[in-house]
Structure formats: C-alpha cells, structure tokens
CSV table of C-alpha atoms in Angstrom, one decimal:
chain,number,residue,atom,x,y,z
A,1,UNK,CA,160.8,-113.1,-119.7
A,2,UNK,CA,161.1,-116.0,-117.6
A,3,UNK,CA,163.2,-116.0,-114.4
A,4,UNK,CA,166.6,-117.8,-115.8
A,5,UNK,CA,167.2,-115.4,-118.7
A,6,UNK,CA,166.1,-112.5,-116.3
A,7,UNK,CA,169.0,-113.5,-113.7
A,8,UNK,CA,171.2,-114.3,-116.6
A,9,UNK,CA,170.7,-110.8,-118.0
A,10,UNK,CA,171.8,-109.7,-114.2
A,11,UNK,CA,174.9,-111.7,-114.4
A,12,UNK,CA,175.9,-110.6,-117.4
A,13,UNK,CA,175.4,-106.4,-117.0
A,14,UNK,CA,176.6,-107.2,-113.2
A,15,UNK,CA,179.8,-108.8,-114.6
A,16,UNK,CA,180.3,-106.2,-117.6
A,17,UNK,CA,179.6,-103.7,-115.3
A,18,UNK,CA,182.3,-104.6,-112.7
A,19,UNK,CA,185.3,-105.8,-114.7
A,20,UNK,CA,185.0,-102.8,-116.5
A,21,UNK,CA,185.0,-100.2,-113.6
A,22,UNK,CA,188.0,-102.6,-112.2
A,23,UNK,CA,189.9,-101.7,-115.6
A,24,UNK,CA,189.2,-98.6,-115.5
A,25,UNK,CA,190.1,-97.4,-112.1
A,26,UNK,CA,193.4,-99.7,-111.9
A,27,UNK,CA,194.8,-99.2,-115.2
A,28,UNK,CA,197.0,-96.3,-115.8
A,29,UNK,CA,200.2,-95.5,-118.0
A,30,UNK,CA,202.7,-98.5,-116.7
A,31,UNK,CA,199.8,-100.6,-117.8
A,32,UNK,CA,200.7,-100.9,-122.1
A,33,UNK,CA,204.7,-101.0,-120.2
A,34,UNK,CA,204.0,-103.8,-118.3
A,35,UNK,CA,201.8,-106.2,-120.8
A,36,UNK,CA,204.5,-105.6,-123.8
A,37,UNK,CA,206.8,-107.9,-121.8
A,38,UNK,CA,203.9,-110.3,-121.0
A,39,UNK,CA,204.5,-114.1,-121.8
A,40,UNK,CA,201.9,-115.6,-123.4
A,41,UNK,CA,203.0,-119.2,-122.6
A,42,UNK,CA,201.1,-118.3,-119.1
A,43,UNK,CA,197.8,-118.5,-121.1
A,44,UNK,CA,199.0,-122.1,-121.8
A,45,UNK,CA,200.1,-123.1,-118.7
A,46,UNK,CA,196.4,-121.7,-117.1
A,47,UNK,CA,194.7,-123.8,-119.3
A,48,UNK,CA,196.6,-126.7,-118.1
A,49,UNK,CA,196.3,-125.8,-114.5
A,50,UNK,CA,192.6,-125.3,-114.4
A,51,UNK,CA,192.3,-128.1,-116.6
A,52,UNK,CA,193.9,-130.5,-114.3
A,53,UNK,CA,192.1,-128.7,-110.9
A,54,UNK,CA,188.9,-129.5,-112.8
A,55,UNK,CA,189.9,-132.9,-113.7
A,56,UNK,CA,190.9,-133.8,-109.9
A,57,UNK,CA,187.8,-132.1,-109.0
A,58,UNK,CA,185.9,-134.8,-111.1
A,59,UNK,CA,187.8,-137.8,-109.5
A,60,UNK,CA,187.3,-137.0,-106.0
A,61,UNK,CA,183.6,-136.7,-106.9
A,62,UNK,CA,183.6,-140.2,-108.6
A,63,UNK,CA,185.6,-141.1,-105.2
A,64,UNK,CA,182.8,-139.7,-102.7
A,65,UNK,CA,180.2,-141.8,-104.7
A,66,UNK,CA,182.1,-145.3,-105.0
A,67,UNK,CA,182.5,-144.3,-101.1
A,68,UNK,CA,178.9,-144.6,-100.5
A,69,UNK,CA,177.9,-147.8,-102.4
A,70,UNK,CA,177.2,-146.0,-105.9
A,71,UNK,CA,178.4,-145.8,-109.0
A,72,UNK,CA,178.7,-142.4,-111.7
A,73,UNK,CA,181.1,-142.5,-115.2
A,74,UNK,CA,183.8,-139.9,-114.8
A,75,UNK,CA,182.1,-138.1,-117.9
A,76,UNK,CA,179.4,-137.9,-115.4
A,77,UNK,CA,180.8,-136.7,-112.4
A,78,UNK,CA,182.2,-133.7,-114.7
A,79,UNK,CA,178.5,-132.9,-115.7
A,80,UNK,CA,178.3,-132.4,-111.6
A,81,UNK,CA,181.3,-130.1,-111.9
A,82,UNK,CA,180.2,-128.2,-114.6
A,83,UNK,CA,176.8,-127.7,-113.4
A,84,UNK,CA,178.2,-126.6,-110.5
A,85,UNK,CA,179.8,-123.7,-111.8
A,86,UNK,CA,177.0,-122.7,-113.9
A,87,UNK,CA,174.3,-122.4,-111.4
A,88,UNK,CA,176.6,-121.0,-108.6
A,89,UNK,CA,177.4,-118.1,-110.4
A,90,UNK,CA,173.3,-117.5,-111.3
A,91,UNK,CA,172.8,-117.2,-107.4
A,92,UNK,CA,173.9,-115.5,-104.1
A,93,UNK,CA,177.1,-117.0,-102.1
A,94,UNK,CA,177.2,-120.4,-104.9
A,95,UNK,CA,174.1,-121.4,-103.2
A,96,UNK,CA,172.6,-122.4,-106.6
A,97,UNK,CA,175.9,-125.1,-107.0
A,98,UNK,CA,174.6,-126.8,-104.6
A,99,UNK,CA,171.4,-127.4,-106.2
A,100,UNK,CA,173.2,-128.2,-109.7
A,101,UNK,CA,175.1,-131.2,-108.5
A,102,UNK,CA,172.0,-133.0,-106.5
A,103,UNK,CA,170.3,-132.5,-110.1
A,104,UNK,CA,173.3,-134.1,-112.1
A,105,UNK,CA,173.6,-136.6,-109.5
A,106,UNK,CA,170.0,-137.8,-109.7
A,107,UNK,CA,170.3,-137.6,-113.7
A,108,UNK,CA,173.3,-139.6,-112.9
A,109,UNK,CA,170.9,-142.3,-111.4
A,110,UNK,CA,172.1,-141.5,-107.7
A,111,UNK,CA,169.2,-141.4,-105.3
A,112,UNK,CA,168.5,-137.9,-103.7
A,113,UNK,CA,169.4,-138.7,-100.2
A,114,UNK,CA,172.4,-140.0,-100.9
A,115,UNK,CA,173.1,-137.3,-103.6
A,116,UNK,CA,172.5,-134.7,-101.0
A,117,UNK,CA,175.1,-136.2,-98.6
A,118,UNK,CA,177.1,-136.2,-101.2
A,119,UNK,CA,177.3,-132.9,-102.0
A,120,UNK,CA,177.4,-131.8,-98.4
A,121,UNK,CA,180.6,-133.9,-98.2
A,122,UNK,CA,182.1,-132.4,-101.0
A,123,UNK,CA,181.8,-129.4,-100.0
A,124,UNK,CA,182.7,-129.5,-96.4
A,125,UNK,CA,185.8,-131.9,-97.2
A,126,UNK,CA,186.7,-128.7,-99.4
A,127,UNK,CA,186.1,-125.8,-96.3
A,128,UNK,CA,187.9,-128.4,-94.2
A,129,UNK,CA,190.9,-128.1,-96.1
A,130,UNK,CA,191.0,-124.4,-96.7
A,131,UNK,CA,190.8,-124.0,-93.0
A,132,UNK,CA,193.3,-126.1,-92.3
A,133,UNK,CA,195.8,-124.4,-94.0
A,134,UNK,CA,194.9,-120.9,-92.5
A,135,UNK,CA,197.0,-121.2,-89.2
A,136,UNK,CA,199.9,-121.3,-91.8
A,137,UNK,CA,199.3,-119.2,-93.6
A,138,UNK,CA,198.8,-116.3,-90.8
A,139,UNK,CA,202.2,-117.7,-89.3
A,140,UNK,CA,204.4,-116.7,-92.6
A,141,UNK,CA,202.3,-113.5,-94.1
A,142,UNK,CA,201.9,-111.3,-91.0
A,143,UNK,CA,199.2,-108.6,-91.8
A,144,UNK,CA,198.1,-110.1,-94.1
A,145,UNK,CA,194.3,-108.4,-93.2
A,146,UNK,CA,195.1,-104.8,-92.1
A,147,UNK,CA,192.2,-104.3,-89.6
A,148,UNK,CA,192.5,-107.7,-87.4
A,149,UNK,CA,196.0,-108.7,-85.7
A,150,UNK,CA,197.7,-111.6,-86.8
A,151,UNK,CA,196.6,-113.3,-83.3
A,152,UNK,CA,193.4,-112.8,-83.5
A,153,UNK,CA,193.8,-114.3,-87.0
A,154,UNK,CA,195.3,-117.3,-85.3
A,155,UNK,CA,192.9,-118.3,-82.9
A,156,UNK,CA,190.0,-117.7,-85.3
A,157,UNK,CA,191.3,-120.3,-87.9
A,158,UNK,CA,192.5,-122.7,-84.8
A,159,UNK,CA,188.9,-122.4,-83.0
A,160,UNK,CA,187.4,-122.9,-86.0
A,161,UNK,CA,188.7,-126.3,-87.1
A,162,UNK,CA,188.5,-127.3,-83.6
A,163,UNK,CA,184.9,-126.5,-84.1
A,164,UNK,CA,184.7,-128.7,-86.8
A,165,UNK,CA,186.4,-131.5,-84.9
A,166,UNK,CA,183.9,-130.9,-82.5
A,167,UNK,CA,181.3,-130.9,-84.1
A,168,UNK,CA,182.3,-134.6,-86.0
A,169,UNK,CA,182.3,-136.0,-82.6
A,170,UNK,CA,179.1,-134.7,-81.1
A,171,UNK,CA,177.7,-135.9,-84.7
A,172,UNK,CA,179.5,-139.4,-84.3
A,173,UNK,CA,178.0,-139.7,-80.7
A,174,UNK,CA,174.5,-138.2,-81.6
A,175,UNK,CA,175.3,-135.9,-78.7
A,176,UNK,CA,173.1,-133.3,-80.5
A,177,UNK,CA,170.1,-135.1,-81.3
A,178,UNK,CA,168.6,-133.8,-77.8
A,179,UNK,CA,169.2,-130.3,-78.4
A,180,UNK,CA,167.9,-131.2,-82.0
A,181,UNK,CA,164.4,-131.9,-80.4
A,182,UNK,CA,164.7,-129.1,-78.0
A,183,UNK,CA,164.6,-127.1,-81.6
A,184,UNK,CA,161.6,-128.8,-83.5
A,185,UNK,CA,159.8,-128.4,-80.3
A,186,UNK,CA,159.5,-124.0,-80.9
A,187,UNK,CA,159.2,-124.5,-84.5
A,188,UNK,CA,156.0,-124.3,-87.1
A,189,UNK,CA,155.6,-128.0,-88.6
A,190,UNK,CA,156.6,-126.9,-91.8
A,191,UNK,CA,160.3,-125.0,-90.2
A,192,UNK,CA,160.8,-128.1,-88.3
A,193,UNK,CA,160.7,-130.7,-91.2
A,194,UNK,CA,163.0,-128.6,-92.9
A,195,UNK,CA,164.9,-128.1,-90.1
A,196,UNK,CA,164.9,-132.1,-89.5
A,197,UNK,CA,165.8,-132.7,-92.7
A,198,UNK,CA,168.7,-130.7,-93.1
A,199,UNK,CA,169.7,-132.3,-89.3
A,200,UNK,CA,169.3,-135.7,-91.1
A,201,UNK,CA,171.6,-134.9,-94.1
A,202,UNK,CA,174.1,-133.4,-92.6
A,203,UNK,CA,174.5,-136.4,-89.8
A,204,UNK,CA,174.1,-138.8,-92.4
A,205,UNK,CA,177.5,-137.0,-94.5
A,206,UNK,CA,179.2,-137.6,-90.8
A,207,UNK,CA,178.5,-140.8,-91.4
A,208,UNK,CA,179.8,-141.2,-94.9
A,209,UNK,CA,182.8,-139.4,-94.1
A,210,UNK,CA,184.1,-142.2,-90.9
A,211,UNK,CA,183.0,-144.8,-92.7
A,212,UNK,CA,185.7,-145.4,-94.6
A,213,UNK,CA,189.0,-143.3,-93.3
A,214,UNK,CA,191.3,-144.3,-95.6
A,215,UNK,CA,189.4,-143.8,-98.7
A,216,UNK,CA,187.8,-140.1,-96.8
A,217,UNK,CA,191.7,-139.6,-97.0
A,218,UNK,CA,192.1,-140.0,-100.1
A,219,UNK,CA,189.3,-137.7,-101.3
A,220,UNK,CA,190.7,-135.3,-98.8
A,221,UNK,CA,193.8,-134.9,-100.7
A,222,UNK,CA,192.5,-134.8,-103.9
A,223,UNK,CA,190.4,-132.0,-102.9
A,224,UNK,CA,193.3,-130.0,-101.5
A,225,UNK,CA,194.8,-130.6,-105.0
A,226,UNK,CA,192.3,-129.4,-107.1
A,227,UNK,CA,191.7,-126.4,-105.3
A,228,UNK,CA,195.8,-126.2,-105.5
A,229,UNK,CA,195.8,-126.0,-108.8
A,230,UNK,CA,192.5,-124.2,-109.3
A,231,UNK,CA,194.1,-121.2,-107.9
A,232,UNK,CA,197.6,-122.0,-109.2
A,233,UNK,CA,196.6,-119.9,-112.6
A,234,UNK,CA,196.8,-116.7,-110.2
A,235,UNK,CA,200.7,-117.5,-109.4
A,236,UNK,CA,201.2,-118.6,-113.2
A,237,UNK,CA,199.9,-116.0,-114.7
A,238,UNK,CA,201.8,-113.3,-112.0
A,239,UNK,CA,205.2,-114.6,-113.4
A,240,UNK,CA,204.6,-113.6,-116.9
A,241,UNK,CA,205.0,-110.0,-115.6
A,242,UNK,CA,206.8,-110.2,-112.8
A,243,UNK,CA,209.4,-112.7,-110.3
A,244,UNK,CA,209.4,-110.5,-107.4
A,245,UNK,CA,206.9,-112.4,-105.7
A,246,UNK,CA,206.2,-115.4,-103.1
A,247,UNK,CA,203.9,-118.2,-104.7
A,248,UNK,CA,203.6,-119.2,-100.9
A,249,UNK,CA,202.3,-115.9,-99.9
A,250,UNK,CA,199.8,-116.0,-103.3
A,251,UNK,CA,198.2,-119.1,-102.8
A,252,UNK,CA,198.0,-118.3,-99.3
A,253,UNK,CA,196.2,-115.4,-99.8
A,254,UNK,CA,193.8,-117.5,-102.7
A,255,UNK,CA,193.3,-119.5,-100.2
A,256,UNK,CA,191.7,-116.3,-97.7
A,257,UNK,CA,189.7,-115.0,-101.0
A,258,UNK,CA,188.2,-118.2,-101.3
A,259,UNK,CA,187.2,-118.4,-97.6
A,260,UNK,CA,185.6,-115.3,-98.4
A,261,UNK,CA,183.9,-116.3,-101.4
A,262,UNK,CA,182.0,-118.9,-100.0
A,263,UNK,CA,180.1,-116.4,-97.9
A,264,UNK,CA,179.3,-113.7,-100.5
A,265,UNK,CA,176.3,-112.2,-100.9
A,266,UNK,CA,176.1,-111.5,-104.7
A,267,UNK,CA,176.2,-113.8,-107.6
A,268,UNK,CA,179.4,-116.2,-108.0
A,269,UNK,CA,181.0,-113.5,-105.7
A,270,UNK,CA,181.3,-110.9,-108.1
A,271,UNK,CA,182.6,-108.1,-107.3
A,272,UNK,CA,184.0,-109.0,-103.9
A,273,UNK,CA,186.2,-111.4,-105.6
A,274,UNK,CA,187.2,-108.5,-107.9
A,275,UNK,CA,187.7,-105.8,-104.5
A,276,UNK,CA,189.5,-108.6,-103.1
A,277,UNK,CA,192.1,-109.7,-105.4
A,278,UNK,CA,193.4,-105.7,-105.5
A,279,UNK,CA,193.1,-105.5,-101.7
A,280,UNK,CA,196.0,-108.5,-101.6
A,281,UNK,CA,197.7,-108.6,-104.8
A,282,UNK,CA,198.2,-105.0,-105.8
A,283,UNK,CA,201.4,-104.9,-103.9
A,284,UNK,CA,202.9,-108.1,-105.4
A,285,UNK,CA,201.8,-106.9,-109.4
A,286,UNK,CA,203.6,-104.0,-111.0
A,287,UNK,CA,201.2,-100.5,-111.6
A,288,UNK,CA,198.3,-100.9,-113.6
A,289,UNK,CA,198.3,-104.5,-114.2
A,290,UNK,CA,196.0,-106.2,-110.7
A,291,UNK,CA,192.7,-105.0,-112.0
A,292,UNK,CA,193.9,-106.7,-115.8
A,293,UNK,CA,194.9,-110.1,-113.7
A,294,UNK,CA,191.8,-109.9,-111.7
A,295,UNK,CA,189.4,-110.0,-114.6
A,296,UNK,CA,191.9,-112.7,-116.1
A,297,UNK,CA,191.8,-115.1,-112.9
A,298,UNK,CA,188.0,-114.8,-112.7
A,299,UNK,CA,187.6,-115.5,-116.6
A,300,UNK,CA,189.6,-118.9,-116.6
A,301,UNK,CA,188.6,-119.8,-112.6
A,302,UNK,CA,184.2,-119.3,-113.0
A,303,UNK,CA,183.6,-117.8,-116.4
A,304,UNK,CA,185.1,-120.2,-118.7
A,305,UNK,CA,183.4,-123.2,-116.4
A,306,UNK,CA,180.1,-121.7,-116.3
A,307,UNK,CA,179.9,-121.6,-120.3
A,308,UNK,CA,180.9,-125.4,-120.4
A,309,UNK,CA,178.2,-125.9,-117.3
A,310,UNK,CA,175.7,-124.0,-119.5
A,311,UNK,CA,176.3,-126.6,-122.4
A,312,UNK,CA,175.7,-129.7,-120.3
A,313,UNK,CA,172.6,-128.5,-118.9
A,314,UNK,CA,171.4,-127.3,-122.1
A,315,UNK,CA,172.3,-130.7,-123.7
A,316,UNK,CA,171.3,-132.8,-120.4
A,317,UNK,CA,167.9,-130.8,-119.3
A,318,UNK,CA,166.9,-129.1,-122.1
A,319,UNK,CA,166.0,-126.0,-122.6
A,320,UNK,CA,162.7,-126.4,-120.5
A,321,UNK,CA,165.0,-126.7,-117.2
A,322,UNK,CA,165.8,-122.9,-118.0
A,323,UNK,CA,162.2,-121.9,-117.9
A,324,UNK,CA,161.4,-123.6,-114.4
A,325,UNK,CA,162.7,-121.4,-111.0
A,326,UNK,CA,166.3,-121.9,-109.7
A,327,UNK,CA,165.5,-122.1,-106.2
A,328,UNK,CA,162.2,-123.2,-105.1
C-alpha cells in the first residue's frame, strides 16, 4: 500500500477515533434536552459563513499574485485553497498545505520562486493578523489560559509582533545577511543550501510584502476577514442552543485555538483542536453539548474542505500524484 492511502487510513481511524472518545466522554443526559431545541437554520448560516471565509480566502490569494506581476483565474486560486486543506490535514502542524499550494500554483503556471514567496506571504499575512488581535483579546477575557497570568499573556503577544516588526526591518535593511553567512559557514553544504534557500525566500516575501503598501493592505484585511468568518460558524452555531454567551469572547478565544493550531504536532491538529475547544468553550455551551459542537466546527472548518481539496487534486494530478511521497 503506497504511502498516501497508508497516511490516509491514519487520518481517518485518528479522526474516528477521537471524535468519538470526544462524544463519548462529554455527552451525558442534558445532551438529547439540549439538541431538541436546536435550530437547524445554524446549519445554513455555517454554510454561508465558511462559504464566504473560503471565498475571501481565494481573493486575497488572487490579490498576492496580481501583487507580484502574475496572473491566476479565481477558479484557480481556489484549487490553491482547496489543496491546501487537503494535504494539511495528511501531515503534522499543516506542513503538507504548504506544499499543496506551491503545487497548484505551479499548475497554475506561476513560477516556483515566486509561488514559494507567495505562499510564505500568505501565510505570515495570516499569523500577522492573529497576533495582532491577541493584546485584545487578553485585555477583555482575563484568564482566559488558567496556568499563565493575564500579564504574562500581554507582553508575550506585544513582544511578539514587535518581533515581527523587527524582523521586517532587519529584512528591509539586509541587516541579517551577515549573521546569515556566519550560519553557512558551520553548516554541511547540503544544510547550508537549504538553509540559503529558505533565507532567500523568506527575504524575497519581505520584499513582496513593502512593495506595494496599499495593495499589502488590502490583502491584509481580506485575510483578517476570511479567518473572521472562517471561525464565525463556531459563534453561529453556539446560538442555536444557547444566547448566554459573548461572540467577542468566542472569536477571541478561536482566535488562541488557531494560534495553537499552527504549531500542532499531529495531523490537521487533531485532537488538540478537539482538547482545546472543551478547555475554552465548555463553560459558554450548556452540559453535554461542547464535545457535539467540537466535532461539528471541525467537520464544516477542515473536513468538508479537505473532501473538496481531495477532488481537485484527483481531477488536477491524477491519481498518480497519490502514489508519489508527500514530503520529500
């Protein structure tokens, strides 16, 4: 059996596995109470709000490319999106997504280099804004992580945009290209290509990004509003079982999840997105339902994408891609 269907196989008994011992040890007799008074327009209105998250997704793809001198359909950048999703829930901490959309993108007829800056943008413009919103978020949801003050949490987020900020400038002023040579010098030739090429993309997606301001703007805040409404279905689908909570407080704590996400250690995060959606939502949900919403959230937010991303690289690749390794 080659290596896809293998890690496939994974996913699948991994996912089965987990939103089935999240049912079971969450659900208990308020659950049946709760669920007769669910409204089922909330399924609608998820659709719509993932739909649109997806959809904004696409554009500020098809923004990032007209940004560096290319051009990709908006049928294609959702390929990118799609793909994403598919292979980032095959592999450790979404590192497979990454791989995905530098495929599509080269389908797409973008060159690799610039397909890799590409991506690197898209994804940092996306951390960039999540972090941004964190100081906020500590300042109206005190305790918001039990084991680490909210001060602490404070000048965490703070230092690390500032970090970030930092970093953009040393970039911009290739103040780091000494200590970048002071690195090759200790490495084997083979670690210090690598090394210099990751240097290279990552100075070159600086580059994109203060090229053009405005348009970087603009693709900032249509990230921000994907991501909005990508984790919008949480609140929406909250309110068909209860109004006794703070959509504030809920997409702040998405928000913190998501952080979390992007440094997970299993496939597409599962399990850790599962452990942490109880950890900050139980108190908001009535008994016996945040296990239920967990496994609800995760099916319209990564399972339902990854089936559509399976399509397109079924119908894009063929089904010889499958057969070849994910990560080289």
């Amino acid at each position: 059996m080659n290596r896809f269907y293998k890690r496939l196989i994974i996913l699948i008994v991994l996912v089965s596995a987990i939103s089935g011992g999240v049912i079971y040890f969450t659900v208990d007799i308020n659950t049946l109470t709760s669920f007769t008074e669910f409204n089922s327009l909330a399924i609608i209105a998820a659709f719509c709000s993932i739909g649109f998250g997806l959809f904004l997704d696409g554009l500020r793809l098809v923004q990032l490319v007209n940004i560096s001198n290319e051009k990709i359909s908006f049928s294609q950048a959702l390929h990118v999106v799609f793909g994403n999703y598919f292979l980032a829930l095959l592999t450790p901490g979404f590192s497979g997504g990454a791989i995905a959309q530098v495929l599509f993108l080269r389908h797409a007829g973008i060159p690799v280099g610039k397909a890799t800056v590409i991506v690197i943008v898209r994804t940092v413009v996306s951390i960039m804004f999540l972090i941004m919103c964190m100081p906020f978020i500590f300042m109206h949801d005190a305790g918001v992580i039990p084991w680490i003050s909210d001060d602490v949490l404070m000048v965490v987020s703070s230092l690390a945009f500032l970090g970030i900020i930092l970093l953009v400038w040393c970039f911009k002023h290739n103040y780091l290209d000494y200590f970048a040579i002071k690195i090759v010098h200790h490495l084997s030739p083979a670690r210090a290509k690598a090394f210099l090429a990751f240097y290279r993309d990552n100075k070159l997606a600086l580059q994109l990004v203060i090229s053009s301001p405005w348009n970087m703007f603009k693709v900032f805040a249509t990230s921000g509003l994907s991501l909005l409404f990508i984790y919008g279905i949480v609140p929406i689908l909250m309110t068909s079982l209860t109004s006794d909570f703070n959509w504030i407080l809920v997409m702040g704590r998405m928000i913190i999840l998501n952080i979390l996400l992007y440094f997970s250690p299993t496939p597409g995060g599962s399990g850790i997105a599962e452990g942490g959606f109880i950890l900050l939502f139980s108190s908001m949900l009535p008994e016996g339902t945040v296990g239920i919403v967990a496994i609800t959230w995760r099916f319209f937010a990564e399972y339902i994408p990854f089936i559509i991303g399976f399509y397109y690289t079924l119908k894009i690749f063929g089904r010889d891609f499958l057969n070849k390794p994910l990560i080289k």
